[in-house]
């Protein structure tokens, strides 16, 4: 199903994106859930799927982690089932990510879906990432506060909450409404009836993650072997002192390693195209041959991108699932980046380019694209 988002993106980016929370009333008109509560509960029974149950009774919070074997112990109130990266496991749900492609793909992370009974929610908290929370079936009251420093505490070792806050948004969301929350604005959702919520989560690395991953790349590629040299060394007053120009020179050695455009781009593409949750990869058995792929596409078959697969480009370089791919064909590479479903028409002459076809066949045999029907 195609989801049409009723949003003026320029206005939204200018006034709200990373700045202010906002409720986008009827963002999706006549919203239809892509998944049922039962299907969601079924997914949370799978080993590979990351899920949790959060409940509270008389101010005592409980958190349990999936996979779950049964839900028989749950009452009718005060619990919520949260399932991460559902777009990786449930193809119809991944359609909800499409309307958000006005934002760069590399900034978008995954789709978390929650099912909450009346009184259910994870309590007041802050998130480090922007999020669009779409209200599916049911009604839920959302409160959002100002991004002021708030004390955090753990009412359960796996649950980080904040102190009560004053609301700048306090609204009951109905199906199709969307709540956008930038990072660090405290919020809490309290279900008024059985309720499905879809969180399109963003991704933003911090400097620590970037530096640590780039350092790994330096080690793997055995870069930075040149040692510090000081042929111009002068006698000094204090043997214990490291002089300012020496500090600068040492710092510059680090900067020089980062300022190697080719290495930096290669690392960045691989780093940022890695998914943060497992993918549902199922390589075809037996693997396809190039001419079969060619024939199937010519016969009108279409290729579907695996849910959650990150396909990104930097300049003319293509990165898929943490790997630099030599696509051999610029137009073909662009089509892989742009579309989630690919047909022979879109590939045009790339389809008849043997090196590209061979790369495409490898990608299909890795389970990253599959024939749709
Ligand atoms: C939810 O309960 O569906 C969303 C949780 C959150 O606010 O991050
Ligand atoms: Co949140």
PDB file of C-alpha atoms in Angstrom, residues 29-138:
ATOM      1  CA  UNK A  29      -5.600  10.639   5.683  1.00  0.00           C
ATOM      2  CA  UNK A  30      -7.732   7.490   6.109  1.00  0.00           C
ATOM      3  CA  UNK A  31      -4.797   5.706   7.709  1.00  0.00           C
ATOM      4  CA  UNK A  32      -4.799   1.907   7.431  1.00  0.00           C
ATOM      5  CA  UNK A  33      -2.495  -0.106   9.713  1.00  0.00           C
ATOM      6  CA  UNK A  34       0.075  -2.097   7.702  1.00  0.00           C
ATOM      7  CA  UNK A  35       0.206  -4.703  10.480  1.00  0.00           C
ATOM      8  CA  UNK A  36      -2.192  -6.066  13.123  1.00  0.00           C
ATOM      9  CA  UNK A  37      -1.503  -6.323  16.860  1.00  0.00           C
ATOM     10  CA  UNK A  38      -1.536 -10.136  16.475  1.00  0.00           C
ATOM     11  CA  UNK A  39       1.058 -10.058  13.710  1.00  0.00           C
ATOM     12  CA  UNK A  40       3.228  -7.745  15.808  1.00  0.00           C
ATOM     13  CA  UNK A  41       2.935 -10.104  18.788  1.00  0.00           C
ATOM     14  CA  UNK A  42       3.918 -12.969  16.452  1.00  0.00           C
ATOM     15  CA  UNK A  43       7.042 -11.113  15.298  1.00  0.00           C
ATOM     16  CA  UNK A  44       8.064 -10.562  18.918  1.00  0.00           C
ATOM     17  CA  UNK A  45       8.112 -14.369  19.301  1.00  0.00           C
ATOM     18  CA  UNK A  46      10.924 -14.662  16.718  1.00  0.00           C
ATOM     19  CA  UNK A  47      14.509 -15.054  17.917  1.00  0.00           C
ATOM     20  CA  UNK A  48      16.034 -12.521  15.520  1.00  0.00           C
ATOM     21  CA  UNK A  49      13.551  -9.761  16.300  1.00  0.00           C
ATOM     22  CA  UNK A  50      14.369  -7.242  19.001  1.00  0.00           C
ATOM     23  CA  UNK A  51      11.359  -6.597  21.256  1.00  0.00           C
ATOM     24  CA  UNK A  52      10.372  -5.653  24.792  1.00  0.00           C
ATOM     25  CA  UNK A  53       7.322  -5.592  26.998  1.00  0.00           C
ATOM     26  CA  UNK A  54       7.038  -2.659  29.359  1.00  0.00           C
ATOM     27  CA  UNK A  55       4.404  -2.657  32.079  1.00  0.00           C
ATOM     28  CA  UNK A  56       3.663  -0.801  35.292  1.00  0.00           C
ATOM     29  CA  UNK A  57       1.503  -1.475  38.327  1.00  0.00           C
ATOM     30  CA  UNK A  58       1.150   0.871  41.288  1.00  0.00           C
ATOM     31  CA  UNK A  59       4.217   2.844  40.179  1.00  0.00           C
ATOM     32  CA  UNK A  60       6.398  -0.264  39.800  1.00  0.00           C
ATOM     33  CA  UNK A  61       7.836  -0.676  36.304  1.00  0.00           C
ATOM     34  CA  UNK A  62       8.719  -3.998  34.690  1.00  0.00           C
ATOM     35  CA  UNK A  63      10.648  -4.662  31.477  1.00  0.00           C
ATOM     36  CA  UNK A  64      10.906  -8.048  29.760  1.00  0.00           C
ATOM     37  CA  UNK A  65      12.849  -8.761  26.593  1.00  0.00           C
ATOM     38  CA  UNK A  66      11.701 -10.943  23.708  1.00  0.00           C
ATOM     39  CA  UNK A  67      11.487 -13.406  22.125  1.00  0.00           C
ATOM     40  CA  UNK A  68       8.221 -14.081  23.983  1.00  0.00           C
ATOM     41  CA  UNK A  69       6.572 -17.463  24.258  1.00  0.00           C
ATOM     42  CA  UNK A  70       3.165 -16.330  25.367  1.00  0.00           C
ATOM     43  CA  UNK A  71       1.203 -13.230  26.305  1.00  0.00           C
ATOM     44  CA  UNK A  72      -1.320 -15.031  28.528  1.00  0.00           C
ATOM     45  CA  UNK A  73      -0.014 -13.431  31.718  1.00  0.00           C
ATOM     46  CA  UNK A  74      -0.807  -9.894  30.580  1.00  0.00           C
ATOM     47  CA  UNK A  75      -3.837  -8.051  31.884  1.00  0.00           C
ATOM     48  CA  UNK A  76      -6.026  -5.576  30.054  1.00  0.00           C
ATOM     49  CA  UNK A  77      -4.234  -2.456  31.234  1.00  0.00           C
ATOM     50  CA  UNK A  78      -0.849  -0.766  31.647  1.00  0.00           C
ATOM     51  CA  UNK A  79       1.423  -2.596  29.257  1.00  0.00           C
ATOM     52  CA  UNK A  80       3.028  -1.960  25.928  1.00  0.00           C
ATOM     53  CA  UNK A  81       4.814  -4.268  23.466  1.00  0.00           C
ATOM     54  CA  UNK A  82       7.569  -2.550  21.469  1.00  0.00           C
ATOM     55  CA  UNK A  83       9.174  -4.177  18.435  1.00  0.00           C
ATOM     56  CA  UNK A  84      12.280  -2.678  16.801  1.00  0.00           C
ATOM     57  CA  UNK A  85      13.090  -2.492  13.088  1.00  0.00           C
ATOM     58  CA  UNK A  86       9.799  -4.022  11.948  1.00  0.00           C
ATOM     59  CA  UNK A  87      10.549  -2.737   8.427  1.00  0.00           C
ATOM     60  CA  UNK A  88      13.293  -5.406   8.295  1.00  0.00           C
ATOM     61  CA  UNK A  89      10.839  -8.232   8.917  1.00  0.00           C
ATOM     62  CA  UNK A  90       7.461  -7.178   7.612  1.00  0.00           C
ATOM     63  CA  UNK A  91       7.377  -5.891   4.053  1.00  0.00           C
ATOM     64  CA  UNK A  92       3.985  -4.065   4.210  1.00  0.00           C
ATOM     65  CA  UNK A  93       5.204  -2.065   7.225  1.00  0.00           C
ATOM     66  CA  UNK A  94       8.282  -0.871   5.363  1.00  0.00           C
ATOM     67  CA  UNK A  95       5.947   1.100   3.063  1.00  0.00           C
ATOM     68  CA  UNK A  96       5.534   3.554   5.959  1.00  0.00           C
ATOM     69  CA  UNK A  97       9.180   4.603   5.527  1.00  0.00           C
ATOM     70  CA  UNK A  98       8.722   5.735   1.915  1.00  0.00           C
ATOM     71  CA  UNK A  99       6.979   9.078   2.598  1.00  0.00           C
ATOM     72  CA  UNK A 100       9.940  10.088   4.756  1.00  0.00           C
ATOM     73  CA  UNK A 101      12.368   9.892   1.837  1.00  0.00           C
ATOM     74  CA  UNK A 102      12.188  13.665   1.636  1.00  0.00           C
ATOM     75  CA  UNK A 103      14.826  13.278   4.333  1.00  0.00           C
ATOM     76  CA  UNK A 104      18.161  11.767   3.293  1.00  0.00           C
ATOM     77  CA  UNK A 105      18.183   7.961   3.462  1.00  0.00           C
ATOM     78  CA  UNK A 106      21.374   7.980   5.502  1.00  0.00           C
ATOM     79  CA  UNK A 107      19.625   9.922   8.295  1.00  0.00           C
ATOM     80  CA  UNK A 108      16.667   7.542   8.531  1.00  0.00           C
ATOM     81  CA  UNK A 109      17.062   4.508  10.745  1.00  0.00           C
ATOM     82  CA  UNK A 110      14.159   2.136  11.177  1.00  0.00           C
ATOM     83  CA  UNK A 111      10.519   1.617  12.068  1.00  0.00           C
ATOM     84  CA  UNK A 112       9.678   0.702  15.656  1.00  0.00           C
ATOM     85  CA  UNK A 113       6.084  -0.395  16.236  1.00  0.00           C
ATOM     86  CA  UNK A 114       4.358  -0.519  19.571  1.00  0.00           C
ATOM     87  CA  UNK A 115       1.058  -1.965  20.680  1.00  0.00           C
ATOM     88  CA  UNK A 116      -0.286  -0.541  23.925  1.00  0.00           C
ATOM     89  CA  UNK A 117      -3.374  -1.330  25.965  1.00  0.00           C
ATOM     90  CA  UNK A 118      -5.117   1.412  28.003  1.00  0.00           C
ATOM     91  CA  UNK A 119      -2.620   2.979  30.416  1.00  0.00           C
ATOM     92  CA  UNK A 120       0.292   1.445  28.480  1.00  0.00           C
ATOM     93  CA  UNK A 121       3.477   3.324  27.594  1.00  0.00           C
ATOM     94  CA  UNK A 122       7.152   3.527  28.506  1.00  0.00           C
ATOM     95  CA  UNK A 123       6.739   6.533  30.796  1.00  0.00           C
ATOM     96  CA  UNK A 124       8.258  10.023  30.484  1.00  0.00           C
ATOM     97  CA  UNK A 125      11.636   9.923  28.738  1.00  0.00           C
ATOM     98  CA  UNK A 126      13.912  11.634  26.262  1.00  0.00           C
ATOM     99  CA  UNK A 127      15.365  10.152  23.071  1.00  0.00           C
ATOM    100  CA  UNK A 128      18.632  11.130  21.462  1.00  0.00           C
ATOM    101  CA  UNK A 129      17.195  10.977  17.965  1.00  0.00           C
ATOM    102  CA  UNK A 130      14.424  12.725  16.071  1.00  0.00           C
ATOM    103  CA  UNK A 131      11.311  10.624  15.729  1.00  0.00           C
ATOM    104  CA  UNK A 132       8.020  10.741  13.829  1.00  0.00           C
ATOM    105  CA  UNK A 133       5.393   8.882  15.855  1.00  0.00           C
ATOM    106  CA  UNK A 134       2.438   7.909  13.697  1.00  0.00           C
ATOM    107  CA  UNK A 135      -0.802   7.031  15.435  1.00  0.00           C
ATOM    108  CA  UNK A 136      -2.351   3.881  14.014  1.00  0.00           C
ATOM    109  CA  UNK A 137      -5.601   2.393  15.256  1.00  0.00           C
ATOM    110  CA  UNK A 138      -6.722   3.531  18.698  1.00  0.00           C
TER     111      UNK A 138
END
